[in-house]
Every structure is written in C-alpha cells, then in structure tokens.
Short mmCIF file of C-alpha atoms in Angstrom, two decimals:
data_model
loop_
_atom_site.label_atom_id
_atom_site.label_comp_id
_atom_site.label_asym_id
_atom_site.label_seq_id
_atom_site.Cartn_x
_atom_site.Cartn_y
_atom_site.Cartn_z
CA MET V 1 120.54 7.69 62.52
CA ARG V 2 119.29 5.39 65.23
CA GLU V 3 122.00 3.09 66.60
CA ILE V 4 121.35 -0.65 66.77
CA ALA V 5 124.03 -0.98 69.48
CA PHE V 6 122.20 1.63 71.60
CA PRO V 7 118.48 0.92 71.03
CA GLY V 8 116.33 4.02 70.77
CA ARG V 9 119.29 6.40 70.66
CA TRP V 10 120.24 8.57 67.71
CA ALA V 11 123.78 9.20 66.47
CA LEU V 12 125.75 11.18 63.92
CA PRO V 13 127.76 9.48 61.16
CA GLY V 14 131.35 8.90 62.20
CA GLY V 15 134.32 6.60 62.25
CA LYS V 16 138.07 6.44 62.39
CA LEU V 17 140.72 7.53 59.94
CA GLU V 18 142.78 4.87 58.23
CA ASP V 19 146.58 5.22 58.04
CA ASN V 20 147.54 8.10 55.71
CA GLU V 21 143.88 9.07 55.18
CA THR V 22 143.12 12.80 55.22
CA VAL V 23 140.27 14.20 57.30
CA MET V 24 138.32 15.02 54.12
CA GLU V 25 138.82 11.49 52.77
CA GLY V 26 137.63 10.07 56.10
CA LEU V 27 134.55 12.30 56.18
CA LYS V 28 133.63 11.28 52.63
CA LYS V 29 134.20 7.59 53.39
CA GLU V 30 132.11 7.53 56.57
CA CYS V 31 129.19 9.48 55.07
CA LYS V 32 129.17 7.13 52.08
CA GLU V 33 129.50 3.94 54.19
CA GLU V 34 126.97 4.83 56.89
CA VAL V 35 124.30 6.77 55.02
CA GLY V 36 125.18 6.47 51.32
CA ILE V 37 125.53 10.22 50.89
CA GLU V 38 128.22 11.98 48.86
CA ILE V 39 129.49 15.19 50.42
CA GLU V 40 131.03 18.30 48.93
CA ASN V 41 134.77 18.83 49.21
CA LYS V 42 134.45 21.37 52.04
CA LYS V 43 134.04 21.20 55.79
CA ILE V 44 133.60 23.54 58.75
CA TYR V 45 135.49 22.71 61.95
CA VAL V 46 133.15 22.42 64.94
CA ASP V 47 135.04 20.83 67.83
CA ASP V 48 137.54 18.25 69.01
CA ASN V 49 138.23 16.42 72.23
CA ALA V 50 140.11 13.39 73.51
CA PHE V 51 139.39 10.57 75.91
CA VAL V 52 141.15 7.46 77.18
CA ARG V 53 139.49 4.10 76.54
CA PRO V 54 139.48 1.34 79.18
CA ASP V 55 142.44 -0.27 77.35
CA ASN V 56 144.40 3.00 77.97
CA GLN V 57 144.35 3.99 74.29
CA THR V 58 143.80 7.71 73.76
CA VAL V 59 141.14 8.54 71.19
CA LYS V 60 140.93 11.98 69.57
CA VAL V 61 137.48 12.94 68.26
CA PHE V 62 136.96 15.68 65.67
CA CYS V 63 133.62 17.11 64.58
CA TYR V 64 133.06 18.84 61.25
CA LEU V 65 129.97 20.23 59.56
CA VAL V 66 129.78 18.92 55.98
CA PHE V 67 127.50 19.58 53.03
CA ALA V 68 125.54 16.77 51.35
CA LYS V 69 125.36 16.68 47.56
CA GLY V 70 121.91 15.08 47.77
CA LEU V 71 119.31 13.97 50.30
CA GLU V 72 118.71 10.34 49.27
CA VAL V 73 119.85 8.12 52.15
CA LYS V 74 121.02 4.52 51.80
CA LEU V 75 121.33 3.53 55.45
CA ASN V 76 123.89 0.94 56.57
CA LYS V 77 121.43 -1.52 58.16
CA ASP V 78 124.25 -3.38 59.97
CA ASP V 79 124.72 -0.43 62.31
CA PHE V 80 121.52 1.62 62.14
CA ASP V 81 117.83 0.80 61.96
CA GLU V 82 116.37 4.19 61.08
CA TYR V 83 117.29 7.70 60.01
CA GLN V 84 115.56 11.04 60.27
CA TRP V 85 116.33 14.40 58.73
CA ALA V 86 115.83 17.04 61.41
CA GLY V 87 116.43 20.74 61.69
CA ILE V 88 118.94 21.81 64.32
CA GLU V 89 116.08 23.36 66.33
CA GLU V 90 114.36 19.93 66.51
CA ILE V 91 117.34 18.02 67.88
CA GLY V 92 116.14 18.39 71.48
CA GLU V 93 113.23 16.08 70.65
CA TYR V 94 115.57 13.12 70.03
CA GLU V 95 117.42 10.92 72.51
CA VAL V 96 120.92 11.43 71.11
CA LEU V 97 124.08 9.65 72.29
CA GLY V 98 125.93 11.81 74.84
CA MET V 99 128.99 12.81 72.82
CA ASP V 100 126.84 13.49 69.75
CA ARG V 101 124.48 15.70 71.80
CA GLU V 102 127.51 17.73 72.87
CA LYS V 103 128.66 18.04 69.25
CA LEU V 104 125.20 19.14 68.08
CA ASN V 105 125.20 21.86 70.75
CA LYS V 106 128.56 23.05 69.37
CA VAL V 107 127.16 23.03 65.81
CA GLN V 108 124.41 25.40 67.00
CA LYS V 109 127.08 27.76 68.36
CA VAL V 110 129.14 27.59 65.15
CA LEU V 111 126.01 28.43 63.14
CA ASN V 112 125.06 31.19 65.64
CA LEU V 113 121.65 29.62 66.36
#
C-alpha cells in the first residue's frame, strides 16, 4: 500500500494491539481495517524488534506472514492512496518504508527465497 503520510513510499499493513487483544485478533483487525481483507486463522512468525520513540516510550514490533482468504482489496483511503499486489521477487522495484523493507527481506529468508 502506498502511504499518504510518506508520499511515494509503500508500506505493509500494520498497527498496534489493543488491551487484552491477541496477536491473531490484531492481525485480523489491521488487515480488515487497512485493506479490507479477511485472513486465515494461522500465521508464520518472521521477526520482531524494539525501538524507543522520542517520547521515551518503547515500542515492540512483530512481523508475521499471514494468508488472505481472498484477493479483493478495499483500501482505507484515509491512510493509503494506492495498493499493488507484488511477488516477493518484485519488491526491490518499490520504494518501501525502511522498517518494512527490513521485514520483507526477513520474509524472503523465512520462505527460503
């Protein structure tokens, strides 16, 4: 998806967990909210890391590979202006946000590509 906040840059769906929300619930919620896609009830762990924001709050980021139930996208136009399905081998052609680029590289390793 192409981020409105970062013109011309592409990003992966994502967001934060609500209190008492499981990882699977959060993954389902964010995929539905951002791209209108339902996902299967399974995930593959890819990576995690942490960073400290300027307000000194530590943020933990997890990345999972999920499986879409369908391919029809209903993009959240408040946050994104375009989407593109791309094979993992095509990702290098896109200007992807830094952390998402790192995650996509890890996905390639998980998939042994």
